[in-house]
mmCIF file of C-alpha atoms in Angstrom:
data_model
loop_
_atom_site.group_PDB
_atom_site.id
_atom_site.type_symbol
_atom_site.label_atom_id
_atom_site.label_comp_id
_atom_site.label_asym_id
_atom_site.label_seq_id
_atom_site.Cartn_x
_atom_site.Cartn_y
_atom_site.Cartn_z
ATOM 1 C CA TYR A 1 -5.551 -17.389 -5.367
ATOM 2 C CA HIS A 2 -2.807 -15.578 -7.302
ATOM 3 C CA SER A 3 -5.181 -13.999 -9.795
ATOM 4 C CA VAL A 4 -7.618 -12.883 -7.071
ATOM 5 C CA MET A 5 -4.777 -11.478 -4.964
ATOM 6 C CA LEU A 6 -3.269 -9.600 -7.910
ATOM 7 C CA GLU A 7 -6.701 -8.268 -8.921
ATOM 8 C CA ARG A 8 -7.200 -6.839 -5.413
ATOM 9 C CA ILE A 9 -3.761 -5.252 -5.455
ATOM 10 C CA ALA A 10 -4.430 -3.799 -8.922
ATOM 11 C CA ARG A 11 -7.781 -2.297 -7.828
ATOM 12 C CA PHE A 12 -6.337 -0.718 -4.684
ATOM 13 C CA SER A 13 -3.188 0.470 -6.467
ATOM 14 C CA GLU A 14 -5.103 2.065 -9.333
ATOM 15 C CA ALA A 15 -7.394 3.862 -6.894
ATOM 16 C CA HIS A 16 -4.418 5.334 -5.011
ATOM 17 C CA GLN A 17 -1.742 5.963 -7.691
ATOM 18 C CA ASP A 18 -2.498 9.688 -7.780
ATOM 19 C CA ALA A 19 -1.844 10.011 -4.038
ATOM 20 C CA ILE A 20 1.762 8.795 -4.357
ATOM 21 C CA GLU A 21 4.373 11.514 -4.121
ATOM 22 C CA VAL A 22 7.866 10.105 -4.473
ATOM 23 C CA PRO A 23 10.506 12.521 -3.200
ATOM 24 C CA GLU A 24 13.345 13.341 -5.579
ATOM 25 C CA ARG A 25 15.736 11.650 -3.174
ATOM 26 C CA LEU A 26 15.166 8.766 -0.802
ATOM 27 C CA PHE A 27 17.460 6.922 1.609
ATOM 28 C CA HIS A 28 18.253 3.252 2.154
ATOM 29 C CA GLY A 29 20.021 2.184 5.342
ATOM 30 C CA GLY A 30 22.062 -0.882 4.513
ATOM 31 C CA LEU A 31 24.615 -3.112 6.201
ATOM 32 C CA HIS A 32 27.301 -2.995 3.497
ATOM 33 C CA ARG A 33 29.386 -0.131 2.146
ATOM 34 C CA GLY A 34 30.633 0.474 -1.350
ATOM 35 C CA LEU A 35 27.808 -1.154 -3.282
ATOM 36 C CA ILE A 36 27.423 -0.065 -6.897
ATOM 37 C CA ALA A 37 23.867 -1.431 -7.118
ATOM 38 C CA LEU A 38 21.087 -2.347 -4.699
ATOM 39 C CA ASP A 39 19.624 -5.753 -5.497
ATOM 40 C CA PRO A 40 15.985 -6.548 -4.612
ATOM 41 C CA GLU A 41 16.790 -10.289 -4.839
ATOM 42 C CA LEU A 42 18.791 -9.984 -1.606
ATOM 43 C CA GLY A 43 17.519 -9.424 1.899
ATOM 44 C CA GLN A 44 14.041 -9.990 3.268
ATOM 45 C CA GLY A 45 12.458 -10.571 -0.114
ATOM 46 C CA LEU A 46 10.144 -7.632 -0.754
ATOM 47 C CA GLY A 47 12.682 -5.414 -2.434
ATOM 48 C CA VAL A 48 14.961 -2.620 -1.328
ATOM 49 C CA TRP A 49 13.199 -0.285 1.102
ATOM 50 C CA PHE A 50 13.630 3.478 1.240
ATOM 51 C CA GLN A 51 12.517 6.263 3.489
ATOM 52 C CA LYS A 52 12.257 10.017 3.099
ATOM 53 C CA ASP A 53 14.447 10.863 6.086
ATOM 54 C CA ILE A 54 18.223 10.308 6.240
ATOM 55 C CA THR A 55 18.047 10.301 10.066
ATOM 56 C CA GLY A 56 15.586 7.389 10.008
ATOM 57 C CA ALA A 57 17.859 5.522 7.593
ATOM 58 C CA ALA A 58 20.824 6.125 9.937
ATOM 59 C CA HIS A 59 18.854 4.829 12.912
ATOM 60 C CA PHE A 60 17.759 1.747 10.983
ATOM 61 C CA CYS A 61 21.179 0.677 9.700
ATOM 62 C CA VAL A 62 23.143 1.462 12.878
ATOM 63 C CA SER A 63 20.625 -0.311 15.111
ATOM 64 C CA ARG A 64 20.437 -3.316 12.739
ATOM 65 C CA ASN A 65 24.236 -3.478 12.744
ATOM 66 C CA THR A 66 24.553 -3.587 16.548
ATOM 67 C CA GLN A 67 24.148 -6.640 18.757
ATOM 68 C CA PRO A 68 21.569 -5.616 21.396
ATOM 69 C CA SER A 69 23.162 -7.613 24.220
ATOM 70 C CA THR A 70 26.691 -6.252 23.775
ATOM 71 C CA GLY A 71 26.345 -3.038 21.763
ATOM 72 C CA THR A 72 29.077 -4.264 19.433
ATOM 73 C CA PRO A 73 28.766 -4.441 15.641
ATOM 74 C CA TYR A 74 27.872 -7.717 13.990
ATOM 75 C CA PRO A 75 30.828 -9.224 12.103
ATOM 76 C CA ASP A 76 31.129 -8.604 8.348
ATOM 77 C CA THR A 77 28.881 -5.543 8.351
ATOM 78 C CA ALA A 78 29.675 -1.948 7.482
ATOM 79 C CA PRO A 79 26.547 0.215 7.702
ATOM 80 C CA SER A 80 25.966 2.791 5.032
ATOM 81 C CA ILE A 81 23.195 5.039 3.785
ATOM 82 C CA TYR A 82 22.486 5.095 0.064
ATOM 83 C CA GLU A 83 20.842 8.231 -1.262
ATOM 84 C CA VAL A 84 18.878 7.273 -4.361
ATOM 85 C CA SER A 85 16.487 8.410 -7.011
ATOM 86 C CA LEU A 86 13.652 5.971 -7.684
ATOM 87 C CA ARG A 87 12.523 5.432 -11.252
ATOM 88 C CA VAL A 88 9.503 3.282 -10.403
ATOM 89 C CA LYS A 89 6.915 3.247 -13.168
ATOM 90 C CA LYS A 90 4.182 1.246 -11.432
ATOM 91 C CA PHE A 91 3.713 0.930 -7.675
ATOM 92 C CA ALA A 92 1.788 -1.847 -5.959
ATOM 93 C CA VAL A 93 0.101 0.227 -3.251
ATOM 94 C CA PHE A 94 -0.845 -1.117 0.161
ATOM 95 C CA PRO A 95 -2.571 0.668 3.050
ATOM 96 C CA ASP A 96 0.163 -0.444 5.466
ATOM 97 C CA GLU A 97 2.861 -3.020 6.164
ATOM 98 C CA ARG A 98 0.419 -5.502 7.701
ATOM 99 C CA SER A 99 -1.685 -5.624 4.545
ATOM 100 C CA LEU A 100 1.435 -6.139 2.426
ATOM 101 C CA TYR A 101 2.410 -9.207 4.431
ATOM 102 C CA GLN A 102 -1.128 -10.556 4.289
ATOM 103 C CA MET A 103 -1.068 -10.116 0.491
ATOM 104 C CA GLY A 104 -4.803 -10.281 0.066
ATOM 105 C CA SER A 105 -5.305 -13.255 2.341
ATOM 106 C CA GLU A 106 -8.577 -14.131 3.991
ATOM 107 C CA GLU A 107 -10.841 -11.314 5.162
ATOM 108 C CA PRO A 108 -14.119 -11.657 7.090
ATOM 109 C CA GLY A 109 -16.801 -12.916 4.731
ATOM 110 C CA ASP A 110 -14.241 -13.313 1.971
ATOM 111 C CA ASP A 111 -14.375 -15.477 -1.095
ATOM 112 C CA GLU A 112 -13.754 -19.193 -0.626
ATOM 113 C CA ASP A 113 -10.839 -19.009 -3.075
ATOM 114 C CA LEU A 114 -8.846 -16.898 -0.616
ATOM 115 C CA GLN A 115 -9.335 -19.078 2.419
ATOM 116 C CA PHE A 116 -5.887 -20.663 2.295
ATOM 117 C CA LYS A 117 -2.683 -18.937 1.297
ATOM 118 C CA PRO A 118 -0.634 -21.105 -1.075
ATOM 119 C CA ALA A 119 2.681 -22.370 0.255
ATOM 120 C CA ASP A 120 4.680 -20.619 -2.494
ATOM 121 C CA LEU A 121 3.540 -17.222 -1.141
ATOM 122 C CA GLN A 122 4.966 -17.978 2.296
ATOM 123 C CA ASN A 123 8.301 -17.111 0.641
ATOM 124 C CA LEU A 124 8.472 -13.326 0.264
ATOM 125 C CA GLN A 125 10.809 -13.606 -2.733
ATOM 126 C CA ASN A 126 7.952 -15.374 -4.545
ATOM 127 C CA VAL A 127 5.555 -12.583 -3.573
ATOM 128 C CA ARG A 128 7.994 -10.035 -5.031
ATOM 129 C CA ARG A 129 8.409 -12.115 -8.190
ATOM 130 C CA ALA A 130 4.611 -12.350 -8.606
ATOM 131 C CA LEU A 131 4.353 -8.562 -8.358
ATOM 132 C CA VAL A 132 7.162 -8.075 -10.900
ATOM 133 C CA ALA A 133 5.506 -10.568 -13.256
ATOM 134 C CA ALA A 134 2.289 -8.520 -12.940
ATOM 135 C CA GLY A 135 4.152 -5.412 -14.118
ATOM 136 C CA TYR A 136 4.977 -3.722 -10.808
ATOM 137 C CA ASP A 137 8.474 -2.406 -10.135
ATOM 138 C CA GLY A 138 7.839 -0.832 -6.736
ATOM 139 C CA ILE A 139 5.792 -1.031 -3.539
ATOM 140 C CA HIS A 140 4.377 1.898 -1.582
ATOM 141 C CA LEU A 141 3.049 1.617 1.984
ATOM 142 C CA MET A 142 0.648 4.504 2.508
ATOM 143 C CA ARG A 143 0.545 4.720 6.323
ATOM 144 C CA GLU A 144 4.288 4.287 6.773
ATOM 145 C CA GLY A 145 5.126 6.524 3.793
ATOM 146 C CA THR A 146 7.848 4.129 2.673
ATOM 147 C CA PHE A 147 8.827 2.874 -0.752
ATOM 148 C CA SER A 148 10.413 -0.311 -2.058
ATOM 149 C CA ALA A 149 11.961 -1.006 -5.425
ATOM 150 C CA ILE A 150 11.296 -4.588 -6.472
ATOM 151 C CA ASP A 151 13.229 -4.292 -9.733
ATOM 152 C CA SER A 152 16.863 -3.152 -9.611
ATOM 153 C CA ARG A 153 16.416 -1.066 -12.778
ATOM 154 C CA ALA A 154 14.194 1.290 -10.774
ATOM 155 C CA ILE A 155 17.062 2.370 -8.465
ATOM 156 C CA ALA A 156 19.704 4.992 -9.245
ATOM 157 C CA ILE A 157 22.300 5.480 -6.491
ATOM 158 C CA ILE A 158 23.199 9.159 -6.155
ATOM 159 C CA LYS A 159 25.515 9.166 -3.164
ATOM 160 C CA GLU A 160 26.660 7.104 -0.190
ATOM 161 C CA HIS A 161 26.680 8.503 3.376
ATOM 162 C CA ASP A 162 28.370 7.393 6.596
ATOM 163 C CA PRO A 163 25.487 6.813 9.042
ATOM 164 C CA PHE A 164 27.461 7.173 12.271
ATOM 165 C CA PRO A 165 27.851 10.981 12.356
ATOM 166 C CA ILE A 166 24.132 11.354 11.591
ATOM 167 C CA TYR A 167 23.214 8.766 14.220
ATOM 168 C CA ASN A 168 25.520 10.268 16.858
ATOM 169 C CA THR A 169 24.236 13.811 16.250
ATOM 170 C CA HIS A 170 20.510 13.195 15.928
ATOM 171 C CA ILE A 171 19.614 9.865 17.504
ATOM 172 C CA ARG A 172 22.120 8.555 20.022
ATOM 173 C CA PRO A 173 20.924 9.125 23.579
ATOM 174 C CA LYS A 174 22.886 11.887 25.251
#
């Protein structure tokens, strides 16, 4: 399964590498301030995600920091936006987020060897580790236009921003 999955990712990625345009600066909305490095081993498992728009990053981190039922911040969080430069050398490219999470799993009329996803790939950290072992240091989702660094050496923090003024000016309902 692993070799077939990685072969599919390699074929799709190679066919679409030329279409990737990584902006000079990207933004990560996080829940902790004052970090000196962003670690792909932490969080959901598929790396550190970035977007092109600082407003979108502000919306993400402020909304993820706020309890929906009360509107109060979760304890032990301090949202921040990290402006970064990505130094990704090889992206694993996926058409969209759904295909990333499927990771080459069964398709109609597919090979028998992809019928069942192995238990180790239910853990997204293991998916990320398999991609790193195959030589990838980033992920790009084409439809969403987002980027992930799956190796911490591919991330250079440029500047940290307070998300609340951005959120209050551009997003918060008036």
